[in-house]
Coordinates of C-alpha atoms in Angstrom, one line a residue:
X1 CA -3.3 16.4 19.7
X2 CA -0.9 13.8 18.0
X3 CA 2.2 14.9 17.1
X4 CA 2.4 12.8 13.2
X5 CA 6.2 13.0 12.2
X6 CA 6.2 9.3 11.4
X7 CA 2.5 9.5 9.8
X8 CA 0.4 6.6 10.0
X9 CA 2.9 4.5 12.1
X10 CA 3.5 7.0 14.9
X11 CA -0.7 7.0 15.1
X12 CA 0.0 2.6 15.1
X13 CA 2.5 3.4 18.0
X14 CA 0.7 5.6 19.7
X15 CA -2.5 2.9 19.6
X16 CA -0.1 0.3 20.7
X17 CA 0.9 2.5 24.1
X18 CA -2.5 3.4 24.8
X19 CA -3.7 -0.3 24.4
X20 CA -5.6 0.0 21.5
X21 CA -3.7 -3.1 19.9
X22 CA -3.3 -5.4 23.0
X23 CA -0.3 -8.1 23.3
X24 CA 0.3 -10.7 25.5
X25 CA 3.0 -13.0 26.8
X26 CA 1.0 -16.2 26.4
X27 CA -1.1 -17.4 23.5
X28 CA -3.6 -20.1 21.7
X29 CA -3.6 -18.2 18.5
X30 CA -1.4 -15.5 16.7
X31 CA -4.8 -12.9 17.3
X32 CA -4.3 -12.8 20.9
X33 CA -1.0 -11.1 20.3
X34 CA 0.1 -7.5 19.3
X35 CA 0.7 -6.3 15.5
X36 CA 4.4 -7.5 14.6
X37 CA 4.1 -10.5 16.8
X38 CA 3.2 -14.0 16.2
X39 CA 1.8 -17.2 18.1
X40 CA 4.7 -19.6 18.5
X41 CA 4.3 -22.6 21.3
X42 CA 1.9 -20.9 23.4
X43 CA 4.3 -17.5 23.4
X44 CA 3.9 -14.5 21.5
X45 CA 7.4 -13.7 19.5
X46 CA 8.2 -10.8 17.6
X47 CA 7.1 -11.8 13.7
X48 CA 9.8 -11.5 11.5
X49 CA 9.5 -9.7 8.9
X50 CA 11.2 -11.7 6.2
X51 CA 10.3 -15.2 6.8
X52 CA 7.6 -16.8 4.2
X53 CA 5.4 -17.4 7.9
X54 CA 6.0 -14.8 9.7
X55 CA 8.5 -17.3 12.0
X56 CA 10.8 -16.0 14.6
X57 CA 13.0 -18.8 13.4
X58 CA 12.6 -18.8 10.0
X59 CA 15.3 -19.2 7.5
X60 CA 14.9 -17.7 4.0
X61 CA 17.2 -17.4 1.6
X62 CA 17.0 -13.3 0.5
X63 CA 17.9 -14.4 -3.3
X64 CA 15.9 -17.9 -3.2
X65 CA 12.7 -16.8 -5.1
X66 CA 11.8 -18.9 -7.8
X67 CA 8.6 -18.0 -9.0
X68 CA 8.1 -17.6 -12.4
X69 CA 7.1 -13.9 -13.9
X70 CA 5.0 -12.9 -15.9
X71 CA 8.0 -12.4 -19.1
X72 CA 8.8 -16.2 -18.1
X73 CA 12.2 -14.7 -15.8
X74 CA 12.5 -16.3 -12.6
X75 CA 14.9 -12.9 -11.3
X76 CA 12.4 -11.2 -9.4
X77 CA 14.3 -8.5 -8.6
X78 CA 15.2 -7.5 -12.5
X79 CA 12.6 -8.3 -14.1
X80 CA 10.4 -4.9 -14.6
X81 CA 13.6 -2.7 -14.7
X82 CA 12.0 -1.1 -17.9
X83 CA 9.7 1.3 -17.7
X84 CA 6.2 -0.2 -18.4
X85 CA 5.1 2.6 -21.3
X86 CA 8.2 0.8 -23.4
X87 CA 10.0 3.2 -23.8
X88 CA 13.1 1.1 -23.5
X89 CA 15.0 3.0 -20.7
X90 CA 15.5 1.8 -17.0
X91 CA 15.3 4.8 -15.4
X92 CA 12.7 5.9 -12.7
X93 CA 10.8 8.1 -14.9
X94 CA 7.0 8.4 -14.0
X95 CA 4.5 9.0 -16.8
X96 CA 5.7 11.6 -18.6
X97 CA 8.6 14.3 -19.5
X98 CA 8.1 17.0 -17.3
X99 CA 7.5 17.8 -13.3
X100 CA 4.3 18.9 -14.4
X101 CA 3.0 16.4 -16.7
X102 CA -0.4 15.2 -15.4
X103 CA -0.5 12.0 -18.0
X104 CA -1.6 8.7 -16.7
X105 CA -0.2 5.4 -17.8
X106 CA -2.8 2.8 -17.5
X107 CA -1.0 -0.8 -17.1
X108 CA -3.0 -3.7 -18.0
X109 CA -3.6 -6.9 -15.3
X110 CA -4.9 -9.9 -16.8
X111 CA -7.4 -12.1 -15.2
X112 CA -6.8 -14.9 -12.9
X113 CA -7.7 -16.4 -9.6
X114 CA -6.3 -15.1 -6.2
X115 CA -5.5 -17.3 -3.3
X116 CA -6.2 -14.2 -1.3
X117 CA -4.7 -14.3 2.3
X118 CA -2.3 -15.9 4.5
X119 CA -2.4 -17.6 8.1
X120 CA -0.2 -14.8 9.9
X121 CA -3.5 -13.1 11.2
X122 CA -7.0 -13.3 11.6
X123 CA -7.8 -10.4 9.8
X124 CA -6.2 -11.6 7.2
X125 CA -8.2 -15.4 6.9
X126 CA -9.6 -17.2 5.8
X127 CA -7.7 -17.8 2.8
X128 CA -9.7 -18.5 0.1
X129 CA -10.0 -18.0 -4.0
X130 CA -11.2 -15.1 -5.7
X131 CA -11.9 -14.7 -9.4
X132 CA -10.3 -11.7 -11.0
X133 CA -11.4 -10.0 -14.2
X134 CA -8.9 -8.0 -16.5
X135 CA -8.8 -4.9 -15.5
X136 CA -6.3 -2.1 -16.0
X137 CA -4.5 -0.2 -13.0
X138 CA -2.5 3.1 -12.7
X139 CA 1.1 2.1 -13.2
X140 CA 2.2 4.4 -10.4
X141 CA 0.4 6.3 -7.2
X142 CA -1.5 9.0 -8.5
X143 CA 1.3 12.2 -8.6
X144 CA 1.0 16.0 -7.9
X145 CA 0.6 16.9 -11.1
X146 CA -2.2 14.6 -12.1
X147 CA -4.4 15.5 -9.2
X148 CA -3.7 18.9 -9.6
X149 CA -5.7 17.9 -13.2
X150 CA -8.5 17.5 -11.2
X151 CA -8.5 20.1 -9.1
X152 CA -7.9 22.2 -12.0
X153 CA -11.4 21.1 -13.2
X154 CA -13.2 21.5 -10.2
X155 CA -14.0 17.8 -9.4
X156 CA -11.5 17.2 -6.7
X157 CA -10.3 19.0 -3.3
X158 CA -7.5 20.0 -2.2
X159 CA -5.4 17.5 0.1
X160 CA -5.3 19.3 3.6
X161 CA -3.1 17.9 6.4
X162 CA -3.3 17.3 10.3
X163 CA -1.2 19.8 12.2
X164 CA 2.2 18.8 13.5
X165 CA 3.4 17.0 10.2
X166 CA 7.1 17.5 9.1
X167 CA 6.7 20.1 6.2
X168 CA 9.5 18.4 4.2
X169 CA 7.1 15.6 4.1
X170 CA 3.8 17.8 2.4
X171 CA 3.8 17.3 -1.4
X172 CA 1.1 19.5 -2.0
X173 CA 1.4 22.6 -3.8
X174 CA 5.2 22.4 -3.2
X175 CA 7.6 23.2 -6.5
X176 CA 9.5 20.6 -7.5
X177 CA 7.0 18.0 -6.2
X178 CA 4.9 17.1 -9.0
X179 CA 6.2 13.8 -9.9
X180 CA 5.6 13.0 -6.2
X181 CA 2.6 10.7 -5.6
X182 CA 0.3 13.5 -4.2
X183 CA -0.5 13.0 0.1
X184 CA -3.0 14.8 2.2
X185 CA -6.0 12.6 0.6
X186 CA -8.8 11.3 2.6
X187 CA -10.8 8.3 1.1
X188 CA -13.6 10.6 -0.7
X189 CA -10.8 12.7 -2.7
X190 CA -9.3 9.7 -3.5
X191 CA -12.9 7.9 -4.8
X192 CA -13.2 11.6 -6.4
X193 CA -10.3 11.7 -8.6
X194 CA -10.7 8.3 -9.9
X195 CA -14.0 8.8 -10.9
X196 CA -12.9 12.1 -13.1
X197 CA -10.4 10.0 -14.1
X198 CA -12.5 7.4 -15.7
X199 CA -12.2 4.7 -13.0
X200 CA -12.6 3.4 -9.4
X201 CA -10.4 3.0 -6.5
X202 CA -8.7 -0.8 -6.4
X203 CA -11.0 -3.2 -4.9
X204 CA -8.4 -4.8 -1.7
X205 CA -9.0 -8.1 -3.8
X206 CA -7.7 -6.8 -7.1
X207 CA -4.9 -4.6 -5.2
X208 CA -3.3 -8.2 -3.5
X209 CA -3.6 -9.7 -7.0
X210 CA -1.8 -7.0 -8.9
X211 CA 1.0 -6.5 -5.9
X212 CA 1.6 -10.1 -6.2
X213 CA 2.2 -10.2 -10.4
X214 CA -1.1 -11.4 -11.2
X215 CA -1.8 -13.5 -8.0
X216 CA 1.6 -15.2 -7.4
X217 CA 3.2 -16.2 -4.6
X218 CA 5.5 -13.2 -3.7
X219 CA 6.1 -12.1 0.0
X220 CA 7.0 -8.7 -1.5
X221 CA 6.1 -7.4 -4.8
X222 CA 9.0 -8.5 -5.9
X223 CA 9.7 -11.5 -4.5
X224 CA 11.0 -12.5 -1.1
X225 CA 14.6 -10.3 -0.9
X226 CA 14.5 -8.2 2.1
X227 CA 13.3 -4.6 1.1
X228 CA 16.5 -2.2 0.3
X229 CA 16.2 1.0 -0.9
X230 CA 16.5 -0.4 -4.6
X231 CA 13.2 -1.8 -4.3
X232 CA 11.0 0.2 -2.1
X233 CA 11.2 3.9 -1.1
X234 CA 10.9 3.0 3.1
X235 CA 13.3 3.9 6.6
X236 CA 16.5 1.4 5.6
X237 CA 18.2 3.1 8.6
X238 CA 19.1 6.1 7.5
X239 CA 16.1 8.0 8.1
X240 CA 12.4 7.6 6.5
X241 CA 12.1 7.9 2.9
X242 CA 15.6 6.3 1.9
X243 CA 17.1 9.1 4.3
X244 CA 15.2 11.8 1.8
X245 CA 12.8 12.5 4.7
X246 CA 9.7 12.6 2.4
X247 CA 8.1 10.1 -0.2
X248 CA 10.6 11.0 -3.5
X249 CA 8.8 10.9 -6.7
X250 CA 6.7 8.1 -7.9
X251 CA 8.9 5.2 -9.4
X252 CA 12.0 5.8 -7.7
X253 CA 12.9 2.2 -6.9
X254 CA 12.1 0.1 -10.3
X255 CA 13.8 -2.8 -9.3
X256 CA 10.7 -3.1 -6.9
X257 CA 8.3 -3.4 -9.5
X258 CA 5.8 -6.1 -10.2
X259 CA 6.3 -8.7 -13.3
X260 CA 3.6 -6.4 -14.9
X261 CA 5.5 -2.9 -14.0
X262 CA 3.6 -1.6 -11.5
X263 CA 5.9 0.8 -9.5
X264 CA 5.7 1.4 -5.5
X265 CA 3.2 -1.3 -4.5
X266 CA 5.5 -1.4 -1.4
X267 CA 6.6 1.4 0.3
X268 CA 6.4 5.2 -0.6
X269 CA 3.2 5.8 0.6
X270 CA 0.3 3.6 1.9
X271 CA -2.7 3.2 -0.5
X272 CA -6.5 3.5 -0.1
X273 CA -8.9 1.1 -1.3
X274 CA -12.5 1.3 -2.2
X275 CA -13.8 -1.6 0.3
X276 CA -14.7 -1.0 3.8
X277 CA -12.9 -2.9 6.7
X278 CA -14.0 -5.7 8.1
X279 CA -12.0 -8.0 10.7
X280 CA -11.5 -11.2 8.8
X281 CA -12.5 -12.3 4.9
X282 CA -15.9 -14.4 6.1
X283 CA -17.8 -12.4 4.0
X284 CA -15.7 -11.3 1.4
X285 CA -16.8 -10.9 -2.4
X286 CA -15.4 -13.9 -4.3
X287 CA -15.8 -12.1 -7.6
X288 CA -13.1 -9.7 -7.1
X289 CA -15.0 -6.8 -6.4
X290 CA -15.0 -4.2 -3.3
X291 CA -16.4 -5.0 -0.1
X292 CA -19.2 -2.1 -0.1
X293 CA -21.6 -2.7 2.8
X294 CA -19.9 -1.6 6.2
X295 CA -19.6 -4.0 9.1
X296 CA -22.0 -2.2 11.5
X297 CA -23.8 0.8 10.8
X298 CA -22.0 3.8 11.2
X299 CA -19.0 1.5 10.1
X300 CA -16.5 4.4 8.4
X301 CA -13.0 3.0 7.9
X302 CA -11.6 1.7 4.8
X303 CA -8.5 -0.7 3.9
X304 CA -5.4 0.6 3.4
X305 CA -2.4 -1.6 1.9
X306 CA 1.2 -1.1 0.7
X307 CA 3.2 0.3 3.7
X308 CA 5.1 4.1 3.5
X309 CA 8.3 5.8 3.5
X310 CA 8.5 5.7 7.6
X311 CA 8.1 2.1 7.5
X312 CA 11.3 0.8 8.8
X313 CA 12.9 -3.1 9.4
X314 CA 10.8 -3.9 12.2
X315 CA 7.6 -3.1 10.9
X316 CA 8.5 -4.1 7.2
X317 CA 5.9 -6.6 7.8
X318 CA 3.0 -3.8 6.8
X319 CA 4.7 -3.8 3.0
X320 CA 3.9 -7.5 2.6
X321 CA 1.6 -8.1 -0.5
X322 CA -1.3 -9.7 2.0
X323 CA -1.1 -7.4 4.8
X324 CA -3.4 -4.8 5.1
X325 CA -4.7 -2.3 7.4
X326 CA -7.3 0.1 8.9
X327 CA -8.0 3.7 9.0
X328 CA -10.9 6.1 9.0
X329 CA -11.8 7.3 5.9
X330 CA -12.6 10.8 7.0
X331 CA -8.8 11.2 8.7
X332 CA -7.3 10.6 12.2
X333 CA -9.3 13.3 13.6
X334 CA -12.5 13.0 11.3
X335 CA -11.4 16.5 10.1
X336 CA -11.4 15.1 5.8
X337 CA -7.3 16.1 6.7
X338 CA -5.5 13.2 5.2
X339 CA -1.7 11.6 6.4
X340 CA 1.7 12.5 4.6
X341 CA 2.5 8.7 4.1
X342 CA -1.8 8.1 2.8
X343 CA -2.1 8.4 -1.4
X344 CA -3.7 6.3 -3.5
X345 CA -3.9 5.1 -6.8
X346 CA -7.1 3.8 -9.4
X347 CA -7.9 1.2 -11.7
X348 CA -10.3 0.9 -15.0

């Protein structure tokens, strides 16, 4: 049985010990090494995480991001300090006054195209455009309190978790946790709840789109500044979840948000998406909608994106806007038991 104190990435690290995901010392292309590392002159190096390319030896400037926002700043790290219902503060509030509030702020995206990808992997080309429709998305992960709403009503289930997690790290039915983005979830209570709530999951195409402030270039949703704990809720060193051990409540680290005021698109928890996984984008819908036919039959994983609270420096690379990941959408064990650091959140 896996032991899951560090969630998703302790199941990634056991993989990589077992050989699941397969390195090697000498290299034609950046597929033929392990997660984290990178093809440089026939060697595999270990990526880092804060270079535009992934480079070993890249330079970047932590401060030097100049892309333009959407409110015509060119600070990305100040630029969505205020909450997105206008309420004028620039505090982390989530949507509403109370721990037990289960209202939902909806945040608009406008349409565009996405250069969806990057070179770093091959799971993540080919890099090509995708049209995007507006469409509106949940200004934070979906909280305790909201899903609660559901279950309330009889169209969700209750999240249920592996044994051996941490249980400072369970949200669920926990006082005090409501404005916490709710964890435990499997893909099919995750596709439930956004149904009752009027809407889908993301589709991965619209997810990249809205991390990156309607389809900019931004390494990080906020620009390219090395995550800190004022931006994303992740382990800076002093222990997972900003040294809080768990995911802290939804919108915790607004200086992390995108132009448009999405909160946590990096970090806090990783979040599911309605497509199924596929190895590379050779087939991938160009109208932004979700990848719904499996690769094989039998297929059952789904794309995950975003990165958690465990993530720390070294693997900061999963909370890049383009990176994305794979996990079965029935759990770890195929027991519908979902991960402490798995949530989710919807669009409309």
């Amino acid at each position: 049985m896996i032991k899951r104190e560090s969630g998703l990435l302790g199941i990634a690290a056991l993989s990589l010990a077992l050989g699941v995901l397969n390195g090697c010392d000498e290299c034609e292309s950046t597929v033929e090494c392990a997660t984290g590392q990178i093809c440089v002159d026939g060697m595999c190096e270990a990526m880092d995480p804060w270079s535009p390319d992934g480079s070993p030896t890249g330079d970047v400037d932590a401060d030097a991001d100049t892309d333009v926002d959407a409110d015509g700043d060119t600070d990305a790290d100040t630029d969505s300090d205020t909450d997105a219902d206008s309420d004028g503060d620039t505090d982390s509030d989530t949507d509403g006054d109370t721990d037990n509030d289960p209202t939902i702020t909806w945040i608009e995206i406008q349409s565009g195209v996405l250069v969806m990808g990057d070179a770093l992997y091959s799971f993540t080309q080919p890099i090509h455009n995708v049209l995007i429709d507006t469409f509106e998305m949940t200004r934070s992960e979906i909280t305790v309190s909201q899903y609660a709403a559901c279950v309330t009503d009889g169209d969700c289930a209750e999240p249920q978790y592996p044994d051996g997690v941490s249980e400072n790290s369970i949200n669920w039915n926990v006082p005090g946790r409501g404005k916490f983005p709710v964890n435990g979830v499997v893909w099919s209570h995750a596709d439930a709840f956004c149904q009752w709530a009027g809407g889908t999951l993301p589709s991965e195409s619209q997810w990249e789109y809205a991390a990156r402030s309607e389809g900019l270039t931004k390494t990080f949703p906020w620009g390219e500044q090395a995550p800190t704990c004022n931006l994303a809720i992740f382990n800076d060193g002093t222990g997972a979840g900003c040294g809080e051990f768990n995911t802290n409540p939804v919108c915790s680290a607004p200086m992390g948000n995108t132009a448009q005021g999405l909160c946590d698109m990096a970090g806090s928890v990783f979040e599911w998406l309605a497509d199924y996984w596929w190895d590379d984008y050779v087939n991938h819908p160009l109208d932004g909608s979700a990848q719904e036919e499996p690769p094989s039959a039998g297929a059952i994983n789904r794309v995950i994106r975003g990165g958690g609270f465990h993530n720390m420096e070294a693997d900061a690379y999963m909370m890049r806007t383009t990176y994305r990941m794979s996990f079965p959408q029935d759990g770890w064990d195929h027991d519908n038991k979902g991960e402490v650091d798995l949530g989710f959140r919807c669009v409309r």
